[in-house]
Short mmCIF file of C-alpha atoms in Angstrom, two decimals:
data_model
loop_
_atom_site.label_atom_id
_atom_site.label_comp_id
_atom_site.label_asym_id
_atom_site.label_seq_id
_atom_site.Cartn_x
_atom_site.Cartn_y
_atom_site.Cartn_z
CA UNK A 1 24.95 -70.49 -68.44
CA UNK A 2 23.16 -73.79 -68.59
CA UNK A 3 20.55 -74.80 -71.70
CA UNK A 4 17.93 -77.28 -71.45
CA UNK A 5 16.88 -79.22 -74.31
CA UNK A 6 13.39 -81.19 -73.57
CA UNK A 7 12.40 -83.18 -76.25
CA UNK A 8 9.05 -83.60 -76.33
CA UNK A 9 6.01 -81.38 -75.47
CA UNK A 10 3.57 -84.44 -74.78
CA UNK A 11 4.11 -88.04 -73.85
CA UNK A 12 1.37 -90.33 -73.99
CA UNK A 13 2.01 -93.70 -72.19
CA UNK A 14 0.03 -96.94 -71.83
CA UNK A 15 -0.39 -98.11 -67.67
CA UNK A 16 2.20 -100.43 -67.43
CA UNK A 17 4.38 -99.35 -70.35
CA UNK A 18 8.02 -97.79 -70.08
CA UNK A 19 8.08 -93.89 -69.41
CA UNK A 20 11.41 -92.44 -71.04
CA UNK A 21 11.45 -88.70 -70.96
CA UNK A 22 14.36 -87.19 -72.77
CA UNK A 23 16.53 -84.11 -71.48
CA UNK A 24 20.02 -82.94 -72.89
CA UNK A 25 22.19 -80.13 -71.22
CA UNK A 26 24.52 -77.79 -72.93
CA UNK A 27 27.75 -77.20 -71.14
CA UNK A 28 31.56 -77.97 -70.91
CA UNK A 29 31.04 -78.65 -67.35
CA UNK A 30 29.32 -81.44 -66.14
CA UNK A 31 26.60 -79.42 -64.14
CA UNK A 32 24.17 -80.69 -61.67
CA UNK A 33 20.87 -82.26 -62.77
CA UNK A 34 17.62 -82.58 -61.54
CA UNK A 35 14.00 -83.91 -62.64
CA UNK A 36 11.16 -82.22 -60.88
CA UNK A 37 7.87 -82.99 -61.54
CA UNK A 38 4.67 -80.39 -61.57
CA UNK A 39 0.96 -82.27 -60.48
CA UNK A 40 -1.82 -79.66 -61.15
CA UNK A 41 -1.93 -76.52 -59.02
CA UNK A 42 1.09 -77.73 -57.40
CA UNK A 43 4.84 -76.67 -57.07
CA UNK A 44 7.51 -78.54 -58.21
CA UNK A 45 8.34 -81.65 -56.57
CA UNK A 46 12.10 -83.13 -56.68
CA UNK A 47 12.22 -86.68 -58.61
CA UNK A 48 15.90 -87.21 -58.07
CA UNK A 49 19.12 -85.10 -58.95
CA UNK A 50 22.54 -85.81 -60.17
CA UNK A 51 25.61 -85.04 -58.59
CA UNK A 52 28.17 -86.61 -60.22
CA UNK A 53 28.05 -89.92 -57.36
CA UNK A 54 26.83 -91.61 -59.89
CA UNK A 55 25.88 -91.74 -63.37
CA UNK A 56 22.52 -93.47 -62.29
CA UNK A 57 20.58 -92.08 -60.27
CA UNK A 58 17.63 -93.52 -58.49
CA UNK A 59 14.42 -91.36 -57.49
CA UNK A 60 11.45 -91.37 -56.10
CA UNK A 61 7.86 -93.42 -57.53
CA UNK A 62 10.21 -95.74 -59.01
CA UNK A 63 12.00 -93.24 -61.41
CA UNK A 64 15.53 -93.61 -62.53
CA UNK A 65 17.92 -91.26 -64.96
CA UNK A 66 21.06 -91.80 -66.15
CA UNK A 67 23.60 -89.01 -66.81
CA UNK A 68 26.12 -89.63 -70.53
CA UNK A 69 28.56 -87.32 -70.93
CA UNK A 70 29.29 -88.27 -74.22
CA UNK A 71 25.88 -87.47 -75.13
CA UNK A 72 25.23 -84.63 -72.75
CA UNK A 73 21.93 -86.32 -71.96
CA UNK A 74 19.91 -86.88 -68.63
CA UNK A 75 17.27 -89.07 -69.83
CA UNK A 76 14.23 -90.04 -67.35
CA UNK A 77 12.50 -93.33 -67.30
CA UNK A 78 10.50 -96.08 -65.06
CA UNK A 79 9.71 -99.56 -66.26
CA UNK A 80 6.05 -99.23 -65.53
CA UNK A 81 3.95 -96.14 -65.75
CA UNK A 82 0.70 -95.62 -63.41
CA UNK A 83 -1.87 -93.87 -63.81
CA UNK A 84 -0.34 -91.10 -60.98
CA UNK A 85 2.30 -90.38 -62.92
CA UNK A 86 0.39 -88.38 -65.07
CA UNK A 87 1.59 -85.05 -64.34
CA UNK A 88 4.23 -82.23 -66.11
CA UNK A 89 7.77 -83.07 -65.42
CA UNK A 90 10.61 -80.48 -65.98
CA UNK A 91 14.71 -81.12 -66.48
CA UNK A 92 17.08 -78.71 -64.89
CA UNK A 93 20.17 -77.60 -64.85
CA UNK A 94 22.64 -75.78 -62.17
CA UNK A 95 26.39 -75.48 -63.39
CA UNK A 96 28.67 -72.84 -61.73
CA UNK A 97 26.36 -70.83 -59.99
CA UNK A 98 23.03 -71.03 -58.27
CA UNK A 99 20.37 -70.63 -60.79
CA UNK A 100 18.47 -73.40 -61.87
CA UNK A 101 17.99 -73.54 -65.64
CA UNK A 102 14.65 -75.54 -66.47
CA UNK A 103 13.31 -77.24 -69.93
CA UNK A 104 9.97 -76.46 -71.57
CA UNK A 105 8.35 -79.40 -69.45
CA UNK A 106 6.84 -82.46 -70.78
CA UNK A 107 3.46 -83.52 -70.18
CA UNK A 108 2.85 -87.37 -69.47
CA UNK A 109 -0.48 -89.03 -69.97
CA UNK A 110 -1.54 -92.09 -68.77
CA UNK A 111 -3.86 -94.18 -70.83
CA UNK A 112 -5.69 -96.90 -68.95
CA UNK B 1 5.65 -75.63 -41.26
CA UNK B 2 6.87 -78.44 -43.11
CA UNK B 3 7.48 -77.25 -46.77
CA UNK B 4 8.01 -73.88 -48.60
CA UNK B 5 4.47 -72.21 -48.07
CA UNK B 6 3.34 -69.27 -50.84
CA UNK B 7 0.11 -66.68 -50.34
CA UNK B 8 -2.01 -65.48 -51.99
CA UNK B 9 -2.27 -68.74 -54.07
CA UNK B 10 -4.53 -66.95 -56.81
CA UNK B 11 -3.97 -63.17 -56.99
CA UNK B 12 -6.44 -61.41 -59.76
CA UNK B 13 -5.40 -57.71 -60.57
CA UNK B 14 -6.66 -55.07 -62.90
CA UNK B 15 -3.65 -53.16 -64.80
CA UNK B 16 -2.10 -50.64 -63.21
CA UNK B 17 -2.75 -52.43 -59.45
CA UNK B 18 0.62 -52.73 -57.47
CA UNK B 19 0.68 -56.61 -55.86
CA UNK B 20 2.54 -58.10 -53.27
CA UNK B 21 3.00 -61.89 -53.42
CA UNK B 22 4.52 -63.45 -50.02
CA UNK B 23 7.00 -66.66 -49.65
CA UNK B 24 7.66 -68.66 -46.29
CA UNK B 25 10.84 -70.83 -47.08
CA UNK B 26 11.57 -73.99 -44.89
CA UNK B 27 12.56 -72.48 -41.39
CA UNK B 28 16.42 -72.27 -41.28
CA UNK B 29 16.82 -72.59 -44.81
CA UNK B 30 19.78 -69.60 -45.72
CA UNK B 31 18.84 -69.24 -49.73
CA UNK B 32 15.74 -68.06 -51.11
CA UNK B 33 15.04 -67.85 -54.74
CA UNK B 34 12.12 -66.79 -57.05
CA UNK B 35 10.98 -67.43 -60.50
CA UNK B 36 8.49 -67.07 -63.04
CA UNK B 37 6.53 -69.29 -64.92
CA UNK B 38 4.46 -68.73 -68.20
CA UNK B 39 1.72 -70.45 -69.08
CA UNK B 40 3.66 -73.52 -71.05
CA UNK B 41 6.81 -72.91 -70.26
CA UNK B 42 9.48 -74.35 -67.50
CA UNK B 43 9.98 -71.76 -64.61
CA UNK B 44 12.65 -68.91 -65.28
CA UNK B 45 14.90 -67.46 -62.49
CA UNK B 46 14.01 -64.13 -61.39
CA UNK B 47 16.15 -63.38 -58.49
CA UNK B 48 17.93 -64.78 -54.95
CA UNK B 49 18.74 -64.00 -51.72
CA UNK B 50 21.12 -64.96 -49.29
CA UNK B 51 19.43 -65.04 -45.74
CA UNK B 52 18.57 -60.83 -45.99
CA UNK B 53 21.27 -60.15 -48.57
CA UNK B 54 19.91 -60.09 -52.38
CA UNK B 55 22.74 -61.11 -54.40
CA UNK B 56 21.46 -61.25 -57.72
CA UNK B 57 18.30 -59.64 -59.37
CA UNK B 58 19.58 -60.34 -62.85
CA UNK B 59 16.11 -62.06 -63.86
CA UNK B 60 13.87 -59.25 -62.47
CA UNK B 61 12.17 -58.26 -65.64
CA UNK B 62 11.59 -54.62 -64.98
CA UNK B 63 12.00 -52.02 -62.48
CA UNK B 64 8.03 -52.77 -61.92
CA UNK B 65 9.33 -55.56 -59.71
CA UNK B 66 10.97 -55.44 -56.71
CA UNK B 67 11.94 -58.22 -53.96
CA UNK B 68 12.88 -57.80 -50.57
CA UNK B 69 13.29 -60.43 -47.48
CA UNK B 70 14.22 -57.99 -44.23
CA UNK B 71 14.74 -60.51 -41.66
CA UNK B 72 16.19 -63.19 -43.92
CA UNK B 73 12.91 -65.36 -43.42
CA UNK B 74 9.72 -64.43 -45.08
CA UNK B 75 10.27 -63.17 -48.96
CA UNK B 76 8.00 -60.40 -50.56
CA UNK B 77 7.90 -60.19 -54.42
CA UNK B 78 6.02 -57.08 -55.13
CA UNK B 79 4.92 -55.96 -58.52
CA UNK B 80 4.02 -52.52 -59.05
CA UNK B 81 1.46 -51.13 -61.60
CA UNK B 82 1.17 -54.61 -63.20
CA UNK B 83 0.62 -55.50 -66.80
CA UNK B 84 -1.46 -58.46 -68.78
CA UNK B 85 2.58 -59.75 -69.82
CA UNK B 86 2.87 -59.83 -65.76
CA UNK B 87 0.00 -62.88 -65.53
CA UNK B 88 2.03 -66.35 -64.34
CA UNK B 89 2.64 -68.38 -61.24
CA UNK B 90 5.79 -66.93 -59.61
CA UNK B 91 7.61 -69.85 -57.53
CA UNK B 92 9.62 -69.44 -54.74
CA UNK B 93 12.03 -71.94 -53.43
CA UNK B 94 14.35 -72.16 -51.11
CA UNK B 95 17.64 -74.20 -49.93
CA UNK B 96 19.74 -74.89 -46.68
CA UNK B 97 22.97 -74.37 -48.26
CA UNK B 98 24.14 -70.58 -49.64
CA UNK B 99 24.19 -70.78 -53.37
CA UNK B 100 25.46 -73.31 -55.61
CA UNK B 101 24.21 -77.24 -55.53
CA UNK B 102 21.97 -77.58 -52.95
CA UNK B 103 18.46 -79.02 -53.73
CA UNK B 104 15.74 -76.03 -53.64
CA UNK B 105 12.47 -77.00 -52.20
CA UNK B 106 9.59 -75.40 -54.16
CA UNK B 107 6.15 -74.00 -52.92
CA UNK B 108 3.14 -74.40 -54.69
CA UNK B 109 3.41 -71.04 -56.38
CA UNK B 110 0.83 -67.83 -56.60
CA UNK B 111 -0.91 -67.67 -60.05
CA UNK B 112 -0.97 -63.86 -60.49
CA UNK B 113 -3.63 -63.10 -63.51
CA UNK B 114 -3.82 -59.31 -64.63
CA UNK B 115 -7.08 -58.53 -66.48
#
């Protein structure tokens, strides 16, 4: 089974500053990953995945991740944060079967 | 409709009430899951079907709950004579592929309080 390791509870981000959200994996097979992200009273939206294409992967609202194998890491970021990106965002996890295994979550502020 | 839809979105029950929380996945879509979110916490699996088959209720945390989706459409999660440790916002998503990789859509959830 898959393990999520958020690092992080809170992020709290300037507008216009760099948003790097940090998310390892645990698991001896490179699983899939994904980034959702959680607006108030929402459901979770998908951000981007990986699926072993490529190690970076390009999302949506200008969000990129990269997956390192060597470090077993799936970290999030976009050069410039705006104020909509405030929100919860969540790493996950699917590796040989079908359940998705999320992180804690962290929460992003947006300071104008 | 267009995404994953989810009613009641705000279900308030005294302890002991039985609930039944309903899921419309994206029309066609063969895999249907459900999880459980705490207050805080990042959702946790709670069980999945394949169109009207259930093929794993590992996550279900009791015998209280119970999950059923007849027609291999519409999803029911019911939760019978619910306690305070029951109050979240239970997620369902669903997918076009059966199991594995697929990306699983997500509807906005039902936030289930028990007083």
């Amino acid at each position: 089974a898959q393990s999520v390791t958020q690092l992080g509870s809170h992020v709290s981000v300037s507008e216009g500053a760099l948003v790097l959200l940090r998310c390892n994996y645990s698991s001896s097979v490179p699983p899939y990953l994904f980034w959702y992200v959680q607006y108030p009273n929402q459901g979770l939206q998908l951000l981007l995945k990986y699926t072993s294409a490529a190690t970076l992967v390009k999302g949506i609202n200008g969000f990129e991740a990269e997956f390192k194998k060597s470090e077993t890491s799936f970290h999030l970021t976009k050069p410039s944060a705006h104020m909509s990106d405030a929100a919860e965002y969540f790493c996950a996890a699917i590796s040989n079967d079908y359940k998705l295994s999320f992180g804690a979550g962290t929460t992003v502020t947006v300071r104008a | 409709g267009a995404g994953v839809s989810q009613s009641p979105r705000y279900k308030v029950a005294k302890r002991g009430q039985d609930v039944a929380l309903r899921c419309d996945p994206i029309s066609g879509h063969v895999s249907l899951f459900w999880y459980q979110q705490a207050l805080g916490q990042g959702p946790e699996f709670l069980t999945y079907f394949q169109n009207e088959a259930q093929l794993d209720k590992s996550g279900l945390p009791s015998d209280r709950f119970f999950a059923e989706r007849p027609e291999g459409s519409v999803s029911t999660l019911k939760i019978q004579r619910t306690q305070q440790e029951d109050s979240a916002v239970y997620l369902c998503a669903s997918s076009y592929l059966p199991g594995a990789t697929d990306t699983q859509y997500f509807g906005p959830g039902t936030r289930l309080t028990v007083l």
